[in-house]
Short mmCIF file of N, CA and C in Angstrom, two decimals:
data_model
loop_
_atom_site.label_atom_id
_atom_site.label_comp_id
_atom_site.label_asym_id
_atom_site.label_seq_id
_atom_site.Cartn_x
_atom_site.Cartn_y
_atom_site.Cartn_z
N UNK A 217 83.86 -0.19 -41.22
CA UNK A 217 83.63 0.55 -42.44
C UNK A 217 84.03 -0.35 -43.61
N UNK A 218 83.19 -0.31 -44.65
CA UNK A 218 83.51 -1.15 -45.80
C UNK A 218 84.58 -0.48 -46.66
N UNK A 219 85.17 -1.26 -47.55
CA UNK A 219 86.29 -0.76 -48.35
C UNK A 219 85.86 0.35 -49.31
N UNK A 220 84.59 0.31 -49.79
CA UNK A 220 84.11 1.38 -50.68
C UNK A 220 84.10 2.72 -49.94
N UNK A 221 83.60 2.72 -48.70
CA UNK A 221 83.58 3.95 -47.91
C UNK A 221 85.00 4.45 -47.66
N UNK A 222 85.87 3.54 -47.27
CA UNK A 222 87.26 3.94 -47.02
C UNK A 222 87.88 4.53 -48.29
N UNK A 223 87.65 3.90 -49.43
CA UNK A 223 88.20 4.42 -50.68
C UNK A 223 87.64 5.80 -51.02
N UNK A 224 86.36 6.03 -50.73
CA UNK A 224 85.78 7.35 -50.95
C UNK A 224 86.46 8.40 -50.06
N UNK A 225 86.70 8.05 -48.80
CA UNK A 225 87.35 9.00 -47.89
C UNK A 225 88.80 9.24 -48.28
N UNK A 226 89.48 8.21 -48.76
CA UNK A 226 90.87 8.39 -49.22
C UNK A 226 90.90 9.33 -50.42
N UNK A 227 89.99 9.12 -51.38
CA UNK A 227 89.94 9.98 -52.57
C UNK A 227 89.62 11.43 -52.18
N UNK A 228 88.65 11.62 -51.29
CA UNK A 228 88.31 12.98 -50.86
C UNK A 228 89.45 13.61 -50.08
N UNK A 229 90.13 12.82 -49.27
CA UNK A 229 91.28 13.34 -48.51
C UNK A 229 92.35 13.82 -49.47
N UNK A 230 92.64 13.04 -50.49
CA UNK A 230 93.66 13.44 -51.48
C UNK A 230 93.22 14.70 -52.22
N UNK A 231 91.92 14.79 -52.54
CA UNK A 231 91.39 16.00 -53.19
C UNK A 231 91.62 17.22 -52.31
N UNK A 232 91.55 17.02 -51.00
CA UNK A 232 91.75 18.12 -50.04
C UNK A 232 93.22 18.34 -49.70
N UNK A 233 94.11 17.59 -50.36
CA UNK A 233 95.54 17.75 -50.11
C UNK A 233 96.04 17.03 -48.87
N UNK A 234 95.31 16.05 -48.43
CA UNK A 234 95.67 15.28 -47.23
C UNK A 234 96.09 13.88 -47.65
N UNK A 235 96.91 13.23 -46.83
CA UNK A 235 97.19 11.82 -47.09
C UNK A 235 95.98 10.97 -46.69
N UNK A 236 96.08 9.69 -46.91
CA UNK A 236 95.01 8.79 -46.48
C UNK A 236 94.90 8.83 -44.97
N UNK A 237 93.69 8.76 -44.43
CA UNK A 237 93.54 8.72 -42.97
C UNK A 237 94.12 7.42 -42.41
N UNK A 238 94.61 7.51 -41.18
CA UNK A 238 95.16 6.33 -40.51
C UNK A 238 94.13 5.63 -39.64
N UNK A 239 93.02 6.31 -39.35
CA UNK A 239 91.98 5.72 -38.52
C UNK A 239 90.64 6.33 -38.90
N UNK A 240 89.59 5.54 -38.77
CA UNK A 240 88.22 6.01 -39.02
C UNK A 240 87.34 5.46 -37.91
N UNK A 241 86.98 6.34 -36.96
CA UNK A 241 86.15 5.93 -35.82
C UNK A 241 84.71 6.33 -36.09
N UNK A 242 83.77 5.38 -35.99
CA UNK A 242 82.36 5.73 -36.26
C UNK A 242 81.81 6.70 -35.22
N UNK A 243 80.97 7.63 -35.68
CA UNK A 243 80.27 8.57 -34.81
C UNK A 243 78.78 8.29 -34.93
N UNK A 244 78.01 8.72 -33.95
CA UNK A 244 76.55 8.51 -33.96
C UNK A 244 75.91 9.36 -35.05
N UNK A 245 75.05 8.75 -35.87
CA UNK A 245 74.39 9.51 -36.93
C UNK A 245 73.19 10.32 -36.46
N UNK A 246 72.71 10.16 -35.22
CA UNK A 246 71.58 10.93 -34.69
C UNK A 246 70.36 10.87 -35.59
N UNK A 247 69.75 9.71 -35.65
CA UNK A 247 68.48 9.50 -36.38
C UNK A 247 68.62 9.83 -37.85
N UNK A 248 69.64 9.29 -38.47
CA UNK A 248 69.90 9.56 -39.87
C UNK A 248 70.43 8.31 -40.55
N UNK A 249 70.32 8.27 -41.87
CA UNK A 249 70.90 7.18 -42.65
C UNK A 249 72.38 7.41 -42.91
N UNK A 250 72.90 8.54 -42.47
CA UNK A 250 74.31 8.85 -42.71
C UNK A 250 75.22 7.88 -41.97
N UNK A 251 76.36 7.59 -42.60
CA UNK A 251 77.46 6.92 -41.92
C UNK A 251 78.49 8.02 -41.67
N UNK A 252 78.81 8.25 -40.41
CA UNK A 252 79.67 9.37 -40.04
C UNK A 252 80.90 8.81 -39.31
N UNK A 253 82.08 9.30 -39.72
CA UNK A 253 83.33 8.82 -39.14
C UNK A 253 84.24 10.00 -38.80
N UNK A 254 84.94 9.88 -37.70
CA UNK A 254 86.03 10.81 -37.40
C UNK A 254 87.29 10.21 -38.00
N UNK A 255 87.83 10.90 -38.99
CA UNK A 255 89.02 10.43 -39.68
C UNK A 255 90.25 11.08 -39.05
N UNK A 256 91.22 10.27 -38.69
CA UNK A 256 92.46 10.77 -38.11
C UNK A 256 93.57 10.60 -39.13
N UNK A 257 94.40 11.62 -39.27
CA UNK A 257 95.47 11.65 -40.26
C UNK A 257 96.82 11.48 -39.56
N UNK A 258 97.87 11.17 -40.34
CA UNK A 258 99.18 10.91 -39.73
C UNK A 258 99.69 12.04 -38.83
N UNK A 259 99.31 13.28 -39.12
CA UNK A 259 99.77 14.41 -38.29
C UNK A 259 98.90 14.64 -37.05
N UNK A 260 97.91 13.77 -36.83
CA UNK A 260 97.02 13.90 -35.67
C UNK A 260 95.78 14.74 -35.92
N UNK A 261 95.74 15.43 -37.06
CA UNK A 261 94.56 16.23 -37.41
C UNK A 261 93.38 15.31 -37.68
N UNK A 262 92.17 15.85 -37.50
CA UNK A 262 90.97 15.07 -37.76
C UNK A 262 90.02 15.84 -38.68
N UNK A 263 89.27 15.09 -39.44
CA UNK A 263 88.14 15.59 -40.23
C UNK A 263 86.99 14.64 -39.99
N UNK A 264 85.80 15.08 -40.32
CA UNK A 264 84.63 14.21 -40.25
C UNK A 264 84.27 13.80 -41.67
N UNK A 265 84.16 12.50 -41.88
CA UNK A 265 83.76 11.97 -43.18
C UNK A 265 82.34 11.47 -43.10
N UNK A 266 81.53 11.81 -44.11
CA UNK A 266 80.12 11.44 -44.12
C UNK A 266 79.79 10.76 -45.44
N UNK A 267 79.08 9.64 -45.34
CA UNK A 267 78.51 8.98 -46.50
C UNK A 267 77.01 8.87 -46.24
N UNK A 268 76.24 9.32 -47.24
CA UNK A 268 74.79 9.33 -47.11
C UNK A 268 74.19 8.93 -48.45
N UNK A 269 73.30 7.94 -48.47
CA UNK A 269 72.72 7.52 -49.74
C UNK A 269 71.79 8.54 -50.38
N UNK A 270 71.38 9.58 -49.65
CA UNK A 270 70.48 10.58 -50.20
C UNK A 270 71.28 11.72 -50.86
N UNK A 271 71.41 11.65 -52.17
CA UNK A 271 72.15 12.68 -52.91
C UNK A 271 71.52 14.05 -52.71
N UNK A 272 70.18 14.13 -52.75
CA UNK A 272 69.49 15.42 -52.56
C UNK A 272 69.80 16.01 -51.19
N UNK A 273 69.77 15.17 -50.15
CA UNK A 273 70.06 15.66 -48.81
C UNK A 273 71.51 16.14 -48.71
N UNK A 274 72.43 15.41 -49.33
CA UNK A 274 73.83 15.82 -49.32
C UNK A 274 74.03 17.15 -50.02
N UNK A 275 73.42 17.30 -51.19
CA UNK A 275 73.55 18.56 -51.93
C UNK A 275 73.01 19.73 -51.11
N UNK A 276 71.87 19.51 -50.46
CA UNK A 276 71.30 20.56 -49.63
C UNK A 276 72.22 20.87 -48.45
N UNK A 277 72.67 19.83 -47.75
CA UNK A 277 73.53 20.05 -46.59
C UNK A 277 74.81 20.78 -46.97
N UNK A 278 75.47 20.30 -48.01
CA UNK A 278 76.73 20.92 -48.43
C UNK A 278 76.48 22.35 -48.90
N UNK A 279 75.45 22.56 -49.71
CA UNK A 279 75.16 23.91 -50.19
C UNK A 279 74.82 24.87 -49.07
N UNK A 280 73.97 24.44 -48.14
CA UNK A 280 73.60 25.30 -47.01
C UNK A 280 74.80 25.58 -46.11
N UNK A 281 75.58 24.54 -45.85
CA UNK A 281 76.75 24.69 -44.98
C UNK A 281 77.75 25.66 -45.59
N UNK A 282 78.02 25.52 -46.89
CA UNK A 282 78.96 26.43 -47.54
C UNK A 282 78.45 27.87 -47.51
N UNK A 283 77.15 28.05 -47.74
CA UNK A 283 76.58 29.40 -47.72
C UNK A 283 76.67 30.02 -46.32
N UNK A 284 76.30 29.26 -45.31
CA UNK A 284 76.33 29.80 -43.94
C UNK A 284 77.75 30.02 -43.46
N UNK A 285 78.63 29.09 -43.74
CA UNK A 285 80.05 29.25 -43.36
C UNK A 285 80.64 30.48 -44.05
N UNK A 286 80.34 30.63 -45.33
CA UNK A 286 80.85 31.77 -46.08
C UNK A 286 80.33 33.10 -45.56
N UNK A 287 79.16 33.09 -44.92
CA UNK A 287 78.57 34.31 -44.35
C UNK A 287 79.00 34.53 -42.90
N UNK A 288 79.90 33.67 -42.39
CA UNK A 288 80.44 33.88 -41.05
C UNK A 288 79.74 33.12 -39.94
N UNK A 289 78.77 32.27 -40.27
CA UNK A 289 78.10 31.49 -39.23
C UNK A 289 79.05 30.41 -38.71
N UNK A 290 78.93 30.08 -37.42
CA UNK A 290 79.83 29.07 -36.83
C UNK A 290 79.38 27.65 -37.18
N UNK A 291 79.69 27.24 -38.40
CA UNK A 291 79.38 25.90 -38.88
C UNK A 291 80.67 25.21 -39.28
N UNK A 292 80.64 23.90 -39.45
CA UNK A 292 81.82 23.24 -40.00
C UNK A 292 82.06 23.75 -41.43
N UNK A 293 83.29 23.65 -41.88
CA UNK A 293 83.60 23.97 -43.27
C UNK A 293 83.59 22.67 -44.08
N UNK A 294 83.06 22.74 -45.28
CA UNK A 294 83.14 21.59 -46.18
C UNK A 294 84.53 21.60 -46.79
N UNK A 295 85.25 20.50 -46.61
CA UNK A 295 86.63 20.39 -47.06
C UNK A 295 86.70 19.76 -48.46
N UNK A 296 85.86 18.78 -48.71
CA UNK A 296 85.80 18.11 -50.02
C UNK A 296 84.43 17.45 -50.15
N UNK A 297 83.95 17.36 -51.40
CA UNK A 297 82.64 16.77 -51.67
C UNK A 297 82.70 16.10 -53.03
N UNK A 298 82.21 14.87 -53.10
CA UNK A 298 82.25 14.15 -54.38
C UNK A 298 81.07 14.50 -55.29
N UNK A 299 80.19 15.39 -54.85
CA UNK A 299 79.04 15.80 -55.65
C UNK A 299 77.85 14.88 -55.55
N UNK A 300 77.97 13.83 -54.73
CA UNK A 300 76.87 12.88 -54.65
C UNK A 300 76.72 12.29 -53.25
N UNK A 301 77.54 11.32 -52.90
CA UNK A 301 77.31 10.51 -51.70
C UNK A 301 78.21 10.79 -50.52
N UNK A 302 79.34 11.46 -50.71
CA UNK A 302 80.31 11.58 -49.61
C UNK A 302 80.91 12.98 -49.55
N UNK A 303 81.23 13.39 -48.32
CA UNK A 303 81.91 14.67 -48.13
C UNK A 303 82.75 14.62 -46.85
N UNK A 304 83.70 15.55 -46.78
CA UNK A 304 84.51 15.75 -45.59
C UNK A 304 84.23 17.14 -45.07
N UNK A 305 84.17 17.26 -43.75
CA UNK A 305 83.98 18.56 -43.13
C UNK A 305 84.92 18.68 -41.94
N UNK A 306 85.14 19.93 -41.52
CA UNK A 306 86.00 20.13 -40.35
C UNK A 306 85.35 19.50 -39.13
N UNK A 307 86.18 19.10 -38.21
CA UNK A 307 85.75 18.40 -37.00
C UNK A 307 85.59 19.41 -35.86
N UNK A 308 84.38 19.56 -35.37
CA UNK A 308 84.13 20.49 -34.27
C UNK A 308 84.22 19.82 -32.90
N UNK A 309 84.53 18.53 -32.86
CA UNK A 309 84.68 17.83 -31.59
C UNK A 309 83.39 17.14 -31.15
N UNK A 310 83.47 16.55 -29.97
CA UNK A 310 82.37 15.74 -29.45
C UNK A 310 81.44 16.49 -28.50
N UNK A 311 81.90 17.56 -27.91
CA UNK A 311 81.15 18.21 -26.84
C UNK A 311 80.03 19.08 -27.38
N UNK A 312 78.80 18.84 -26.89
CA UNK A 312 77.67 19.70 -27.22
C UNK A 312 77.55 20.77 -26.14
N UNK A 313 76.73 21.75 -26.41
CA UNK A 313 76.48 22.79 -25.41
C UNK A 313 75.86 22.19 -24.15
N UNK A 314 74.96 21.23 -24.35
CA UNK A 314 74.34 20.55 -23.21
C UNK A 314 75.39 19.78 -22.40
N UNK A 315 76.33 19.11 -23.08
CA UNK A 315 77.42 18.41 -22.39
C UNK A 315 78.21 19.39 -21.52
N UNK A 316 78.52 20.55 -22.09
CA UNK A 316 79.28 21.57 -21.35
C UNK A 316 78.52 22.01 -20.12
N UNK A 317 77.21 22.23 -20.27
CA UNK A 317 76.38 22.63 -19.13
C UNK A 317 76.42 21.55 -18.05
N UNK A 318 76.21 20.30 -18.43
CA UNK A 318 76.20 19.20 -17.46
C UNK A 318 77.54 19.08 -16.74
N UNK A 319 78.63 19.25 -17.45
CA UNK A 319 79.95 19.10 -16.86
C UNK A 319 80.30 20.26 -15.93
N UNK A 320 79.82 21.45 -16.22
CA UNK A 320 80.22 22.64 -15.47
C UNK A 320 79.25 23.03 -14.36
N UNK A 321 78.04 22.54 -14.42
CA UNK A 321 77.04 22.93 -13.42
C UNK A 321 77.35 22.20 -12.12
N UNK A 322 77.47 22.97 -11.04
CA UNK A 322 77.73 22.36 -9.74
C UNK A 322 76.49 22.36 -8.86
N UNK A 323 75.53 23.17 -9.20
CA UNK A 323 74.27 23.22 -8.46
C UNK A 323 73.19 23.63 -9.46
N UNK A 324 72.22 24.36 -9.01
CA UNK A 324 71.18 24.84 -9.92
C UNK A 324 71.64 26.03 -10.76
N UNK A 325 72.73 26.66 -10.37
CA UNK A 325 73.18 27.84 -11.11
C UNK A 325 73.99 27.42 -12.35
N UNK A 326 73.94 28.27 -13.35
CA UNK A 326 74.67 28.04 -14.59
C UNK A 326 75.91 28.93 -14.56
N UNK A 327 77.10 28.36 -14.75
CA UNK A 327 78.32 29.17 -14.76
C UNK A 327 78.25 30.26 -15.83
N UNK A 328 78.86 31.39 -15.53
CA UNK A 328 78.77 32.55 -16.43
C UNK A 328 79.29 32.24 -17.82
N UNK A 329 80.37 31.46 -17.95
CA UNK A 329 80.90 31.18 -19.28
C UNK A 329 79.94 30.30 -20.09
N UNK A 330 79.24 29.39 -19.44
CA UNK A 330 78.26 28.55 -20.13
C UNK A 330 77.03 29.38 -20.49
N UNK A 331 76.61 30.25 -19.59
CA UNK A 331 75.48 31.14 -19.90
C UNK A 331 75.80 32.02 -21.10
N UNK A 332 77.04 32.48 -21.19
CA UNK A 332 77.45 33.28 -22.34
C UNK A 332 77.39 32.48 -23.64
N UNK A 333 77.75 31.20 -23.58
CA UNK A 333 77.65 30.34 -24.76
C UNK A 333 76.20 30.16 -25.19
N UNK A 334 75.30 29.99 -24.23
CA UNK A 334 73.87 29.90 -24.55
C UNK A 334 73.39 31.21 -25.17
N UNK A 335 73.84 32.33 -24.63
CA UNK A 335 73.48 33.63 -25.21
C UNK A 335 73.97 33.77 -26.64
N UNK A 336 75.23 33.34 -26.88
CA UNK A 336 75.77 33.37 -28.24
C UNK A 336 74.93 32.50 -29.18
N UNK A 337 74.52 31.33 -28.69
CA UNK A 337 73.71 30.43 -29.51
C UNK A 337 72.38 31.08 -29.90
N UNK A 338 71.76 31.74 -28.94
CA UNK A 338 70.49 32.43 -29.22
C UNK A 338 70.71 33.56 -30.21
N UNK A 339 71.81 34.29 -30.05
CA UNK A 339 72.13 35.36 -31.01
C UNK A 339 72.30 34.81 -32.42
N UNK A 340 73.00 33.67 -32.55
CA UNK A 340 73.20 33.06 -33.88
C UNK A 340 71.89 32.55 -34.44
N UNK A 341 71.03 31.99 -33.60
CA UNK A 341 69.72 31.55 -34.08
C UNK A 341 68.89 32.73 -34.58
N UNK A 342 68.95 33.84 -33.86
CA UNK A 342 68.23 35.04 -34.31
C UNK A 342 68.80 35.54 -35.63
N UNK A 343 70.12 35.51 -35.77
CA UNK A 343 70.77 35.93 -37.01
C UNK A 343 70.36 35.01 -38.17
N UNK A 344 70.31 33.71 -37.89
CA UNK A 344 69.88 32.74 -38.89
C UNK A 344 68.43 33.01 -39.29
N UNK A 345 67.59 33.29 -38.31
CA UNK A 345 66.18 33.57 -38.59
C UNK A 345 66.03 34.83 -39.44
N UNK A 346 66.83 35.85 -39.15
CA UNK A 346 66.64 37.13 -39.84
C UNK A 346 67.26 37.17 -41.23
N UNK A 347 68.38 36.47 -41.46
CA UNK A 347 68.97 36.57 -42.79
C UNK A 347 69.37 35.25 -43.42
N UNK A 348 69.15 34.16 -42.72
CA UNK A 348 69.57 32.86 -43.22
C UNK A 348 68.94 32.48 -44.55
N UNK A 349 67.64 32.69 -44.68
CA UNK A 349 66.95 32.28 -45.90
C UNK A 349 67.51 33.00 -47.12
N UNK A 350 67.89 34.25 -46.96
CA UNK A 350 68.42 35.01 -48.09
C UNK A 350 69.78 34.49 -48.55
N UNK A 351 70.45 33.71 -47.71
CA UNK A 351 71.77 33.18 -48.04
C UNK A 351 71.69 31.83 -48.76
N UNK A 352 70.54 31.18 -48.69
CA UNK A 352 70.42 29.80 -49.16
C UNK A 352 69.83 29.74 -50.56
N UNK A 353 70.27 28.73 -51.30
CA UNK A 353 69.76 28.48 -52.65
C UNK A 353 68.48 27.66 -52.52
N UNK A 354 67.34 28.28 -52.84
CA UNK A 354 66.06 27.60 -52.67
C UNK A 354 65.91 26.38 -53.57
N UNK A 355 66.71 26.26 -54.60
CA UNK A 355 66.67 25.07 -55.45
C UNK A 355 67.10 23.82 -54.69
N UNK A 356 67.77 24.02 -53.55
CA UNK A 356 68.24 22.89 -52.75
C UNK A 356 67.20 22.43 -51.72
N UNK A 357 66.06 23.10 -51.63
CA UNK A 357 65.01 22.73 -50.67
C UNK A 357 64.29 21.49 -51.18
N UNK A 358 64.91 20.35 -51.06
CA UNK A 358 64.39 19.13 -51.66
C UNK A 358 63.15 18.58 -50.96
N UNK A 359 62.90 19.00 -49.73
CA UNK A 359 61.73 18.50 -49.00
C UNK A 359 60.50 19.38 -49.21
N UNK A 360 60.66 20.45 -49.94
CA UNK A 360 59.55 21.36 -50.21
C UNK A 360 59.96 22.80 -50.01
N UNK A 361 59.29 23.68 -50.73
CA UNK A 361 59.64 25.10 -50.68
C UNK A 361 59.10 25.79 -49.44
N UNK A 362 58.10 25.19 -48.79
CA UNK A 362 57.48 25.83 -47.62
C UNK A 362 57.74 25.00 -46.37
N UNK A 363 58.05 25.68 -45.30
CA UNK A 363 58.15 25.03 -44.00
C UNK A 363 56.90 25.46 -43.23
N UNK A 364 55.79 24.82 -43.56
CA UNK A 364 54.50 25.19 -42.99
C UNK A 364 54.23 24.38 -41.72
N UNK A 365 53.02 24.51 -41.19
CA UNK A 365 52.67 23.84 -39.93
C UNK A 365 52.82 22.32 -40.03
N UNK A 366 52.42 21.74 -41.16
CA UNK A 366 52.54 20.28 -41.31
C UNK A 366 54.01 19.85 -41.32
N UNK A 367 54.85 20.61 -42.03
CA UNK A 367 56.28 20.30 -42.06
C UNK A 367 56.89 20.46 -40.68
N UNK A 368 56.45 21.48 -39.95
CA UNK A 368 56.97 21.70 -38.59
C UNK A 368 56.58 20.55 -37.67
N UNK A 369 55.35 20.08 -37.77
CA UNK A 369 54.91 18.95 -36.95
C UNK A 369 55.73 17.69 -37.28
N UNK A 370 55.95 17.45 -38.56
CA UNK A 370 56.74 16.28 -38.97
C UNK A 370 58.17 16.39 -38.47
N UNK A 371 58.75 17.58 -38.56
CA UNK A 371 60.12 17.80 -38.07
C UNK A 371 60.18 17.61 -36.56
N UNK A 372 59.19 18.13 -35.86
CA UNK A 372 59.17 17.97 -34.40
C UNK A 372 59.03 16.50 -34.02
N UNK A 373 58.18 15.76 -34.70
CA UNK A 373 58.00 14.33 -34.40
C UNK A 373 59.29 13.57 -34.65
N UNK A 374 59.98 13.91 -35.73
CA UNK A 374 61.26 13.27 -36.04
C UNK A 374 62.28 13.58 -34.94
N UNK A 375 62.34 14.85 -34.52
CA UNK A 375 63.25 15.26 -33.45
C UNK A 375 62.91 14.54 -32.15
N UNK A 376 61.64 14.51 -31.79
CA UNK A 376 61.22 13.88 -30.54
C UNK A 376 61.57 12.39 -30.53
N UNK A 377 61.32 11.72 -31.63
CA UNK A 377 61.58 10.27 -31.68
C UNK A 377 63.07 9.97 -31.78
N UNK A 378 63.81 10.80 -32.51
CA UNK A 378 65.19 10.48 -32.79
C UNK A 378 66.21 11.06 -31.85
N UNK A 379 65.88 12.12 -31.14
CA UNK A 379 66.89 12.76 -30.30
C UNK A 379 66.38 13.04 -28.89
N UNK A 380 65.30 13.75 -28.79
CA UNK A 380 64.82 14.17 -27.46
C UNK A 380 64.52 12.99 -26.57
N UNK A 381 64.00 11.91 -27.13
CA UNK A 381 63.67 10.73 -26.32
C UNK A 381 64.93 10.15 -25.66
N UNK A 382 66.08 10.31 -26.30
CA UNK A 382 67.34 9.78 -25.72
C UNK A 382 67.83 10.61 -24.55
N UNK A 383 67.36 11.85 -24.44
CA UNK A 383 67.80 12.72 -23.35
C UNK A 383 67.13 12.35 -22.02
N UNK A 384 66.04 11.61 -22.09
CA UNK A 384 65.37 11.15 -20.88
C UNK A 384 64.26 11.96 -20.49
#
Protein backbone atom coordinates (compact mmCIF):
# COMPACT_ATOMS: atom_id res chain seq x y z
CA UNK A 1 0.00 0.00 0.00
CA UNK A 2 1.32 3.42 -0.85
CA UNK A 3 1.75 6.12 1.78
CA UNK A 4 -1.16 8.20 0.41
CA UNK A 5 -3.57 5.28 0.93
CA UNK A 6 -2.20 4.62 4.41
CA UNK A 7 -2.57 8.30 5.31
CA UNK A 8 -6.18 8.28 4.07
CA UNK A 9 -6.96 5.24 6.24
CA UNK A 10 -5.24 6.81 9.26
CA UNK A 11 -7.29 10.01 8.83
CA UNK A 12 -10.54 8.06 8.42
CA UNK A 13 -9.68 5.89 11.42
CA UNK A 14 -9.14 8.99 13.56
CA UNK A 15 -12.44 10.43 12.28
CA UNK A 16 -14.08 7.21 13.49
CA UNK A 17 -12.42 7.52 16.90
CA UNK A 18 -9.87 4.79 16.26
CA UNK A 19 -6.09 4.90 16.47
CA UNK A 20 -3.99 4.32 13.39
CA UNK A 21 -4.20 0.73 12.13
CA UNK A 22 -1.23 -1.50 12.89
CA UNK A 23 -1.64 -3.66 9.78
CA UNK A 24 -3.26 -3.40 6.35
CA UNK A 25 -3.70 -6.71 4.51
CA UNK A 26 -4.86 -6.50 0.89
CA UNK A 27 -8.16 -8.20 -0.01
CA UNK A 28 -9.34 -9.27 -3.47
CA UNK A 29 -11.24 -6.50 -5.25
CA UNK A 30 -13.39 -8.98 -7.29
CA UNK A 31 -13.26 -7.41 -10.76
CA UNK A 32 -13.05 -3.84 -9.56
CA UNK A 33 -10.67 -0.89 -9.58
CA UNK A 34 -11.04 -0.71 -5.80
CA UNK A 35 -8.08 -1.21 -3.50
CA UNK A 36 -9.46 -3.06 -0.49
CA UNK A 37 -7.61 -3.72 2.77
CA UNK A 38 -8.41 -5.39 6.06
CA UNK A 39 -7.16 -2.91 8.64
CA UNK A 40 -6.17 -4.29 12.03
CA UNK A 41 -6.08 -2.00 15.07
CA UNK A 42 -4.05 -2.27 18.30
CA UNK A 43 -7.01 -3.84 20.14
CA UNK A 44 -7.32 -6.59 17.50
CA UNK A 45 -10.49 -5.13 15.95
CA UNK A 46 -10.68 -4.94 12.17
CA UNK A 47 -12.32 -2.67 9.61
CA UNK A 48 -12.27 -2.80 5.85
CA UNK A 49 -10.67 0.18 4.12
CA UNK A 50 -11.52 0.92 0.49
CA UNK A 51 -9.94 3.32 -1.98
CA UNK A 52 -11.62 3.68 -5.35
CA UNK A 53 -10.82 6.27 -8.03
CA UNK A 54 -14.50 6.44 -9.06
CA UNK A 55 -16.05 9.14 -6.87
CA UNK A 56 -19.52 8.49 -8.38
CA UNK A 57 -19.29 4.78 -7.60
CA UNK A 58 -18.16 5.51 -4.05
CA UNK A 59 -21.00 7.96 -3.44
CA UNK A 60 -23.50 5.43 -4.75
CA UNK A 61 -22.04 2.56 -2.72
CA UNK A 62 -21.85 4.55 0.50
CA UNK A 63 -25.31 6.06 0.02
CA UNK A 64 -26.94 2.73 -0.82
CA UNK A 65 -25.14 0.93 1.99
CA UNK A 66 -26.16 3.53 4.57
CA UNK A 67 -29.78 3.41 3.39
CA UNK A 68 -29.99 -0.38 3.44
CA UNK A 69 -28.13 -0.71 6.74
CA UNK A 70 -30.39 1.92 8.27
CA UNK A 71 -33.44 -0.07 7.12
CA UNK A 72 -32.16 -3.22 8.83
CA UNK A 73 -30.62 -5.06 5.88
CA UNK A 74 -27.60 -7.23 6.73
CA UNK A 75 -24.93 -5.06 5.11
CA UNK A 76 -21.67 -3.66 6.42
CA UNK A 77 -21.95 -0.32 8.21
CA UNK A 78 -20.08 2.66 6.82
CA UNK A 79 -17.80 3.81 9.63
CA UNK A 80 -16.16 6.82 7.92
CA UNK A 81 -16.13 8.35 4.43
CA UNK A 82 -14.00 11.15 3.04
CA UNK A 83 -16.74 12.14 0.57
CA UNK A 84 -14.70 11.15 -2.46
CA UNK A 85 -12.14 8.36 -2.76
CA UNK A 86 -11.95 6.40 0.50
CA UNK A 87 -14.17 4.87 3.15
CA UNK A 88 -14.10 2.44 6.07
CA UNK A 89 -16.75 -0.18 6.66
CA UNK A 90 -17.33 -2.90 9.21
CA UNK A 91 -15.57 -6.17 8.50
CA UNK A 92 -17.90 -9.09 7.82
CA UNK A 93 -15.04 -11.61 7.51
CA UNK A 94 -13.76 -13.78 4.70
CA UNK A 95 -16.31 -16.57 4.53
CA UNK A 96 -18.95 -16.48 1.79
CA UNK A 97 -22.14 -18.51 1.85
CA UNK A 98 -20.65 -20.72 -0.86
CA UNK A 99 -17.51 -21.25 1.29
CA UNK A 100 -19.74 -22.32 4.19
CA UNK A 101 -21.59 -24.77 1.94
CA UNK A 102 -18.35 -26.27 0.63
CA UNK A 103 -16.89 -26.64 4.12
CA UNK A 104 -20.02 -28.19 5.68
CA UNK A 105 -21.26 -30.43 2.89
CA UNK A 106 -20.24 -34.03 3.48
CA UNK A 107 -22.17 -35.57 0.60
CA UNK A 108 -24.86 -34.37 -1.78
CA UNK A 109 -27.04 -33.21 1.11
CA UNK A 110 -26.95 -29.66 2.43
CA UNK A 111 -26.73 -29.33 6.24
CA UNK A 112 -29.84 -27.80 7.79
CA UNK A 113 -28.01 -24.76 9.18
CA UNK A 114 -26.53 -23.94 5.75
CA UNK A 115 -29.91 -24.48 4.07
CA UNK A 116 -31.39 -22.02 6.58
CA UNK A 117 -28.74 -19.45 5.63
CA UNK A 118 -29.63 -19.87 1.95
CA UNK A 119 -33.30 -19.42 2.87
CA UNK A 120 -32.46 -16.25 4.80
CA UNK A 121 -30.52 -14.96 1.79
CA UNK A 122 -33.49 -15.55 -0.50
CA UNK A 123 -35.78 -13.81 1.99
CA UNK A 124 -33.45 -10.77 2.07
CA UNK A 125 -33.26 -10.71 -1.73
CA UNK A 126 -37.06 -10.74 -1.89
CA UNK A 127 -37.19 -7.93 0.68
CA UNK A 128 -34.65 -5.96 -1.35
CA UNK A 129 -36.70 -6.52 -4.50
CA UNK A 130 -39.95 -5.43 -2.86
CA UNK A 131 -38.81 -2.31 -1.00
CA UNK A 132 -35.16 -1.66 -1.77
CA UNK A 133 -35.72 0.88 -4.53
CA UNK A 134 -37.90 3.02 -2.27
CA UNK A 135 -35.01 3.26 0.21
CA UNK A 136 -32.41 4.46 -2.29
CA UNK A 137 -31.63 7.96 -3.51
CA UNK A 138 -32.12 7.80 -7.28
CA UNK A 139 -29.72 10.73 -7.72
CA UNK A 140 -26.95 8.24 -6.91
CA UNK A 141 -27.79 5.98 -9.90
CA UNK A 142 -24.71 7.11 -11.80
CA UNK A 143 -24.88 4.32 -14.40
CA UNK A 144 -28.39 5.26 -15.47
CA UNK A 145 -31.89 5.55 -14.08
CA UNK A 146 -33.12 2.33 -15.72
CA UNK A 147 -31.90 -1.20 -15.24
CA UNK A 148 -33.25 -2.44 -18.56
CA UNK A 149 -32.43 -5.53 -20.62
CA UNK A 150 -29.24 -3.99 -22.05
CA UNK A 151 -28.00 -3.02 -18.58
CA UNK A 152 -28.84 -6.50 -17.30
CA UNK A 153 -26.87 -8.13 -20.13
CA UNK A 154 -23.88 -5.87 -19.45
CA UNK A 155 -24.06 -6.64 -15.72
CA UNK A 156 -24.30 -10.36 -16.40
CA UNK A 157 -21.31 -10.26 -18.77
CA UNK A 158 -19.29 -8.37 -16.16
CA UNK A 159 -20.27 -10.93 -13.50
CA UNK A 160 -19.50 -13.88 -15.77
CA UNK A 161 -16.08 -12.55 -16.75
CA UNK A 162 -15.08 -11.23 -13.35
CA UNK A 163 -16.45 -13.72 -10.85
CA UNK A 164 -18.30 -16.75 -12.18
CA UNK A 165 -15.41 -17.79 -14.43
CA UNK A 166 -13.20 -18.11 -11.31
CA UNK A 167 -15.62 -20.60 -9.74
CA UNK A 168 -14.85 -23.13 -12.47
